[in-house]
PDB file of C-alpha atoms in Angstrom:
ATOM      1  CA  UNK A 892    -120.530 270.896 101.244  1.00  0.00           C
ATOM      2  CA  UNK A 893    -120.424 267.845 103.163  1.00  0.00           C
ATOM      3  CA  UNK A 894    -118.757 264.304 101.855  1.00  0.00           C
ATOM      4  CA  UNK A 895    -119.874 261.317 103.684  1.00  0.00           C
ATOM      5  CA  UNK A 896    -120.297 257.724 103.304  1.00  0.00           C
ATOM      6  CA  UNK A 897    -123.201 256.730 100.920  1.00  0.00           C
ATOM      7  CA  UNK A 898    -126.746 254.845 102.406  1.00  0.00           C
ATOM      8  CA  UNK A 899    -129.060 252.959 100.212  1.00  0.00           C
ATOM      9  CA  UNK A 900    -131.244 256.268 100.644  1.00  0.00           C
ATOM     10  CA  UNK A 901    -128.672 257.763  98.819  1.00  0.00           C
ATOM     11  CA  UNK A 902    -128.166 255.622  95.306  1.00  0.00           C
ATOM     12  CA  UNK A 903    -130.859 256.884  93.398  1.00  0.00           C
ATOM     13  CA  UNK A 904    -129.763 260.411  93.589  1.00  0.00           C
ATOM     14  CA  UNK A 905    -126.459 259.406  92.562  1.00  0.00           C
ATOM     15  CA  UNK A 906    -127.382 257.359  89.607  1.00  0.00           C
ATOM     16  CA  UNK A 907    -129.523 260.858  88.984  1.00  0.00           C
ATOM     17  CA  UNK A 908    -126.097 262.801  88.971  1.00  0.00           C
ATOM     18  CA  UNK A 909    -124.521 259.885  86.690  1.00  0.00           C
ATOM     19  CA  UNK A 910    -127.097 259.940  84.310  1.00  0.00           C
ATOM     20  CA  UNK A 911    -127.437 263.815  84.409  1.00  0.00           C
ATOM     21  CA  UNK A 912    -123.373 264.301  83.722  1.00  0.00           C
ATOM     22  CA  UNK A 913    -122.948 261.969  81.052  1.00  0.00           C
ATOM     23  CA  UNK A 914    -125.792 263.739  78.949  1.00  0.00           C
ATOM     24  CA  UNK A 915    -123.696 267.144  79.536  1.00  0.00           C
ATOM     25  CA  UNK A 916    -120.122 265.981  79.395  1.00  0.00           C
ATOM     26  CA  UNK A 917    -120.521 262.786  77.387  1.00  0.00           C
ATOM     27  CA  UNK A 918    -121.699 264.205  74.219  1.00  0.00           C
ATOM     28  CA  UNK A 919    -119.697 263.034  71.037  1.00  0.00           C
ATOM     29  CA  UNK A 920    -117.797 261.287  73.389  1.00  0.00           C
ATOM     30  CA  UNK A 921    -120.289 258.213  74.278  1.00  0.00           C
ATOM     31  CA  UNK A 922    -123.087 256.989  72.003  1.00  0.00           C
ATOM     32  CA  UNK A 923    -126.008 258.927  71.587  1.00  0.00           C
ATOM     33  CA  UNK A 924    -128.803 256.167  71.859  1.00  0.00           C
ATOM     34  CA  UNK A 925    -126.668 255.241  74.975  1.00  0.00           C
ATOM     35  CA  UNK A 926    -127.022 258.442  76.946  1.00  0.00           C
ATOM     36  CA  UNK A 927    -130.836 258.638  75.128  1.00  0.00           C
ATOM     37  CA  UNK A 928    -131.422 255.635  77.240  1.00  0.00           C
ATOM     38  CA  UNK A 929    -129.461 256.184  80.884  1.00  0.00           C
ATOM     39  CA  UNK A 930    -132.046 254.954  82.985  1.00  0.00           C
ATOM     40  CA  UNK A 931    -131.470 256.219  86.746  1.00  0.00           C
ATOM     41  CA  UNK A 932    -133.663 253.977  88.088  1.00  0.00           C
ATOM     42  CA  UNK A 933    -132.057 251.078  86.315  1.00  0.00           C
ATOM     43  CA  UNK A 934    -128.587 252.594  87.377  1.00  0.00           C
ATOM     44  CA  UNK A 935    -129.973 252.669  90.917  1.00  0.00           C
ATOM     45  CA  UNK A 936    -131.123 248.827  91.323  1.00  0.00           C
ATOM     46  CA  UNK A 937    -127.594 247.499  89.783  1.00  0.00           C
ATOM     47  CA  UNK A 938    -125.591 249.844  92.237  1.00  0.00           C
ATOM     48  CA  UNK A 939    -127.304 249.371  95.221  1.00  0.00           C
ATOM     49  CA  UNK A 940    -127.491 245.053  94.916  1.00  0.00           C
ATOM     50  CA  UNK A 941    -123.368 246.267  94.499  1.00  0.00           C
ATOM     51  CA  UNK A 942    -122.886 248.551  97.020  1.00  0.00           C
ATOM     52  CA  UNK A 943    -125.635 246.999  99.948  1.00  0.00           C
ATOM     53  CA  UNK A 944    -126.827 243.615  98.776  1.00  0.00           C
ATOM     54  CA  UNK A 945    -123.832 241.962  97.420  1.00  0.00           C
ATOM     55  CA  UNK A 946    -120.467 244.151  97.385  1.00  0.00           C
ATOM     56  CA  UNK A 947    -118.593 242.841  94.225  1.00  0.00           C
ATOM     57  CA  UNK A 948    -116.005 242.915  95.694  1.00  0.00           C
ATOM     58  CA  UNK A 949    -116.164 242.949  98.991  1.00  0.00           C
ATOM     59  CA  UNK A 950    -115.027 245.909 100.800  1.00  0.00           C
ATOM     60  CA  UNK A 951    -117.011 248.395  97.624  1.00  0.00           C
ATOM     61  CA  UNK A 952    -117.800 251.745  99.317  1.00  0.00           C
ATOM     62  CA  UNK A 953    -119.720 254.678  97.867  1.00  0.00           C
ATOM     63  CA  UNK A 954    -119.543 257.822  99.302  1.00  0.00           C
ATOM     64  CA  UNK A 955    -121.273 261.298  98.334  1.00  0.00           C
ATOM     65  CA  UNK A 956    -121.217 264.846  98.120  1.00  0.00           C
ATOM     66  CA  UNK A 957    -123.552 267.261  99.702  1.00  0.00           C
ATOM     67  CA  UNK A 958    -124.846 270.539  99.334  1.00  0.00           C
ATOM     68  CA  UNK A 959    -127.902 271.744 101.112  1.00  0.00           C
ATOM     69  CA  UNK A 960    -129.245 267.625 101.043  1.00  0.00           C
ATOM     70  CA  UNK A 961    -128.555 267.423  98.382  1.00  0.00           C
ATOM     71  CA  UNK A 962    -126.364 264.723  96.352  1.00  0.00           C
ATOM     72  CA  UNK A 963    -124.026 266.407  93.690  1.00  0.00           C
ATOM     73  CA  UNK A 964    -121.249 264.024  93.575  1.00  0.00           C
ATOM     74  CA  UNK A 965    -119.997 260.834  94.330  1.00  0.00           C
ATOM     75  CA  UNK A 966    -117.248 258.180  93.801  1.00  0.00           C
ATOM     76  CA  UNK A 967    -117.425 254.435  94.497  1.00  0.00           C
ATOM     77  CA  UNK A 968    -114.609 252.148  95.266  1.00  0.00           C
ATOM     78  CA  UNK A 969    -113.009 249.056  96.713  1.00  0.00           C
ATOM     79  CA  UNK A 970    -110.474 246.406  96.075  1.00  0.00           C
ATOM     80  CA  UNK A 971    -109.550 246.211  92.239  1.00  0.00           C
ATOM     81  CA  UNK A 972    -111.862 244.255  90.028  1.00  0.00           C
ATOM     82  CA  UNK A 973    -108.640 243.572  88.111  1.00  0.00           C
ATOM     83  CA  UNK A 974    -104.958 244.043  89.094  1.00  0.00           C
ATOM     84  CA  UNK A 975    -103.572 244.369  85.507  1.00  0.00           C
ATOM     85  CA  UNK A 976    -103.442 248.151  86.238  1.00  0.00           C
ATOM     86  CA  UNK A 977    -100.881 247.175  88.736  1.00  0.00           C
ATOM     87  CA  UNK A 978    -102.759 248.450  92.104  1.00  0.00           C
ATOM     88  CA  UNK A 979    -104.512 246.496  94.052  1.00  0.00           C
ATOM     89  CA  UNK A 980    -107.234 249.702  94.848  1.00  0.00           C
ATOM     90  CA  UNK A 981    -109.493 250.891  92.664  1.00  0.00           C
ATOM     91  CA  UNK A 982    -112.298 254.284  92.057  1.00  0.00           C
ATOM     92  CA  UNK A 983    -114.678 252.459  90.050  1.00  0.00           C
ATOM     93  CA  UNK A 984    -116.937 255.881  89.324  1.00  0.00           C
ATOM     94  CA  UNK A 985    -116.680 259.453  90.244  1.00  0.00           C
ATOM     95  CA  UNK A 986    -118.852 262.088  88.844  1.00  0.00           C
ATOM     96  CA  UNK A 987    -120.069 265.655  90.029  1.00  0.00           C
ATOM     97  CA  UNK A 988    -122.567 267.375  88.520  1.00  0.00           C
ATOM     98  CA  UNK A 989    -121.308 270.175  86.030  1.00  0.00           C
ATOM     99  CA  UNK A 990    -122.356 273.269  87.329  1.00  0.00           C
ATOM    100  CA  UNK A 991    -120.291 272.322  90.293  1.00  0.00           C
ATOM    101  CA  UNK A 992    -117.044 271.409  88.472  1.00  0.00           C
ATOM    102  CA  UNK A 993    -114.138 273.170  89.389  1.00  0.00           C
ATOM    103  CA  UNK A 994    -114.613 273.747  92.862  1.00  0.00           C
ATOM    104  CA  UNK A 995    -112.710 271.165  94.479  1.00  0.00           C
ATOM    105  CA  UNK A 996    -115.301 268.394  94.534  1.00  0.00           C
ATOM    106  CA  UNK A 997    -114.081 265.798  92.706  1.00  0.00           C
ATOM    107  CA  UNK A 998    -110.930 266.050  94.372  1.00  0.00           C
ATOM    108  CA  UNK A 999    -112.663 266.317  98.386  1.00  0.00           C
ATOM    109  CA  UNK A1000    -114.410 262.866  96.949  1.00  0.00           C
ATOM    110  CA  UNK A1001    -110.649 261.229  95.873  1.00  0.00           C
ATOM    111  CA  UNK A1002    -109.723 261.912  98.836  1.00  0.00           C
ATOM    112  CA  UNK A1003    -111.736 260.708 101.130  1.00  0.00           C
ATOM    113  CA  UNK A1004    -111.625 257.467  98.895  1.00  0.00           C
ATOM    114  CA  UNK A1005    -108.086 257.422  99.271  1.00  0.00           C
ATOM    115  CA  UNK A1006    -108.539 257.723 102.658  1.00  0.00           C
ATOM    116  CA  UNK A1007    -110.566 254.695 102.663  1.00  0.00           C
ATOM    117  CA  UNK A1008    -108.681 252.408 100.272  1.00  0.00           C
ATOM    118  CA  UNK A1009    -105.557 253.542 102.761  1.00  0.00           C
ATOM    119  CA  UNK A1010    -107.236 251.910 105.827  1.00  0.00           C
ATOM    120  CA  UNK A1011    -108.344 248.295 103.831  1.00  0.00           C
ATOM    121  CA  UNK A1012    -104.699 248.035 103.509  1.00  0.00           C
ATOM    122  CA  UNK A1013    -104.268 249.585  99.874  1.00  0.00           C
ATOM    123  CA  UNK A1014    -101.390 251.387  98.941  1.00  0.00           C
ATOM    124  CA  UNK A1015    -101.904 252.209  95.607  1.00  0.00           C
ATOM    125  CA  UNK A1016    -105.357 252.635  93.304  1.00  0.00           C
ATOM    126  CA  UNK A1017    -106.107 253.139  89.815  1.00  0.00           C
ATOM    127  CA  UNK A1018    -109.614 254.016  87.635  1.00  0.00           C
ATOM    128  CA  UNK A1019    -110.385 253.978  83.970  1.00  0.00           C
ATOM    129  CA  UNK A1020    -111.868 257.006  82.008  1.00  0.00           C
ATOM    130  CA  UNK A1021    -113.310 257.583  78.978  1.00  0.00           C
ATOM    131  CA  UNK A1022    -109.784 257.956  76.256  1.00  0.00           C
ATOM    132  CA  UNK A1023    -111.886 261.110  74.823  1.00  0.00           C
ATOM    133  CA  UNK A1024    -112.696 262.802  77.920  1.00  0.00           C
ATOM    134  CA  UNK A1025    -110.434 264.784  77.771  1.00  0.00           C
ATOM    135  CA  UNK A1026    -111.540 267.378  81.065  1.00  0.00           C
ATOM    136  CA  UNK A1027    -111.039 263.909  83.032  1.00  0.00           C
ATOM    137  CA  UNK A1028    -107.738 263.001  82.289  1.00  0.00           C
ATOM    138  CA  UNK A1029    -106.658 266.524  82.821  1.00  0.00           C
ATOM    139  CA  UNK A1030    -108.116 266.539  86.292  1.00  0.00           C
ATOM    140  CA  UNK A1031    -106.924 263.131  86.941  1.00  0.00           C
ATOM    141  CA  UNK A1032    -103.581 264.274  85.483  1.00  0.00           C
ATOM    142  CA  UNK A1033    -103.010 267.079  87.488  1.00  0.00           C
ATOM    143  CA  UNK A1034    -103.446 265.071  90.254  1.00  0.00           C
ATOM    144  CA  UNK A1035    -100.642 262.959  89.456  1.00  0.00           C
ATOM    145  CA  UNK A1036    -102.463 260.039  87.773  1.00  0.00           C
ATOM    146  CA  UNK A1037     -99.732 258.675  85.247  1.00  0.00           C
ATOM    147  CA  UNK A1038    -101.199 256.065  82.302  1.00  0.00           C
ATOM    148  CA  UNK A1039    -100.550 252.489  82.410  1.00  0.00           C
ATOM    149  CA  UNK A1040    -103.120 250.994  79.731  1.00  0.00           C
ATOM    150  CA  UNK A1041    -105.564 251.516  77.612  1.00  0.00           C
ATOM    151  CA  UNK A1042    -108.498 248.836  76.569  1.00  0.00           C
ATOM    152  CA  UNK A1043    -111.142 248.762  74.594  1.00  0.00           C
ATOM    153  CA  UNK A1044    -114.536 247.950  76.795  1.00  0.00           C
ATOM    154  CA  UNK A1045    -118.098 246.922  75.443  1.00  0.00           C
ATOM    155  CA  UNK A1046    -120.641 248.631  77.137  1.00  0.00           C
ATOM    156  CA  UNK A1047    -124.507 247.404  75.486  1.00  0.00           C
ATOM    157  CA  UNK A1048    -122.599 246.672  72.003  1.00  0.00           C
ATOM    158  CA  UNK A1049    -120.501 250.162  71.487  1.00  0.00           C
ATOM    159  CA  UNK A1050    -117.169 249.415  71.865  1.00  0.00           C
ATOM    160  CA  UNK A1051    -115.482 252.250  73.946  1.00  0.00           C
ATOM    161  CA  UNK A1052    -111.979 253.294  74.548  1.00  0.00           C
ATOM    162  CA  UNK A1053    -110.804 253.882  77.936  1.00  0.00           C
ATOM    163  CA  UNK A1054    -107.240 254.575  79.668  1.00  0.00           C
ATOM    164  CA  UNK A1055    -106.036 253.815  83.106  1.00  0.00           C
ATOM    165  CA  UNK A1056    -104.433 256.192  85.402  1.00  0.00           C
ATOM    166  CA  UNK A1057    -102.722 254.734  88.527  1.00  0.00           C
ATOM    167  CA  UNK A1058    -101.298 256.344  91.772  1.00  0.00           C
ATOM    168  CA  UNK A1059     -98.427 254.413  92.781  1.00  0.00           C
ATOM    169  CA  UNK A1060     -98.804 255.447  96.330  1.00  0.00           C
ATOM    170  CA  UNK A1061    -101.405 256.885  98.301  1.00  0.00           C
ATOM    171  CA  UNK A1062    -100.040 258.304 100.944  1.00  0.00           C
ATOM    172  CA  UNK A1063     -97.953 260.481  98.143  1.00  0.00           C
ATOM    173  CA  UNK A1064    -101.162 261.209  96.285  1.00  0.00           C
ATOM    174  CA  UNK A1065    -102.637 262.405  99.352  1.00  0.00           C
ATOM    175  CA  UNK A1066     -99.865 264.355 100.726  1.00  0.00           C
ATOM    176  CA  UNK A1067    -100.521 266.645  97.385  1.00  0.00           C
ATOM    177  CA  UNK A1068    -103.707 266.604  96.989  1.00  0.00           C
ATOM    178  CA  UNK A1069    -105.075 267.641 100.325  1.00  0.00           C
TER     179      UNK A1069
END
């Protein structure tokens, strides 16, 4: 398994491992009708004008995981889209596909994001996950991810809890997790 830095070649297949995760892990956790109509190729288009058209914010980064060529996880992130959190880094996405889980994948990808965030000049980052995923925040607890909020997001008129893990310092975070 390889982790590298994501290419516009590379979006649909991770919009392919979005869509394909949510439908396992998401269910009675995100609307039905929602994960009925995950689009990849719809995903795709809105990441890549993101990602390679027009980073929002600038300094977005994708990167991927890969096994034999092919894509099986990836995280994006950048600068925070909003500082309440308190950090001024942020993993906007990270999914692996489940038959993968549990074999260090997720964590290679947080990493190597880490890494990243480190060298724009971040010191801390933060994400948002699902309140009810409950497999998440244990992962993202074990990795020393403590909670600093919870909101309530709309996402295509379902309203859908979400809580905030931060990591006060990166170079802590990746002192443990490596």
């Amino acid at each position: 398994m390889i982790i590298r830095i994501a290419t516009p070649q590379d979006v649909l297949a991770m919009a392919t491992v979005n869509v394909e995760t949510r439908r396992v892990k998401y269910v009675n956790i995100f609307p039905a009708e929602l994960l009925a109509r995950a689009n990849p190729e719809r995903i795709a288009e809105r990441w890549m004008k993101n990602l390679f058209t027009e980073p929002n914010p600038p300094g977005s980064f994708g990167l991927v995981a890969e096994e034999a060529g092919e894509v099986i996880g990836f995280v994006m992130a950048g600068p925070a889209r909003d500082i309440t959190p308190g950090a001024s880094g942020e993993m906007y996405t990270l999914y692996v596909l489940p038959r993968y889980h549990r074999q260090g994948i997720g964590q290679g990808l947080m990493v190597e994001a880490a890494c990243r965030l480190r060298q724009q000049g971040h010191s801390a980052f933060f994400l948002w996950v699902l309140t009810a995923n409950l497999p998440s925040r244990t992962f993202y607890e074990g990795l020393g991810g403590i909670v600093v909020g919870q909101r309530n997001e709309d996402v295509k008129g379902y309203i859908l809890d979400e809580t905030a893990y931060i990591w006060k310092d990166i170079d802590i975070f990746l002192s443990k997790a490596r």
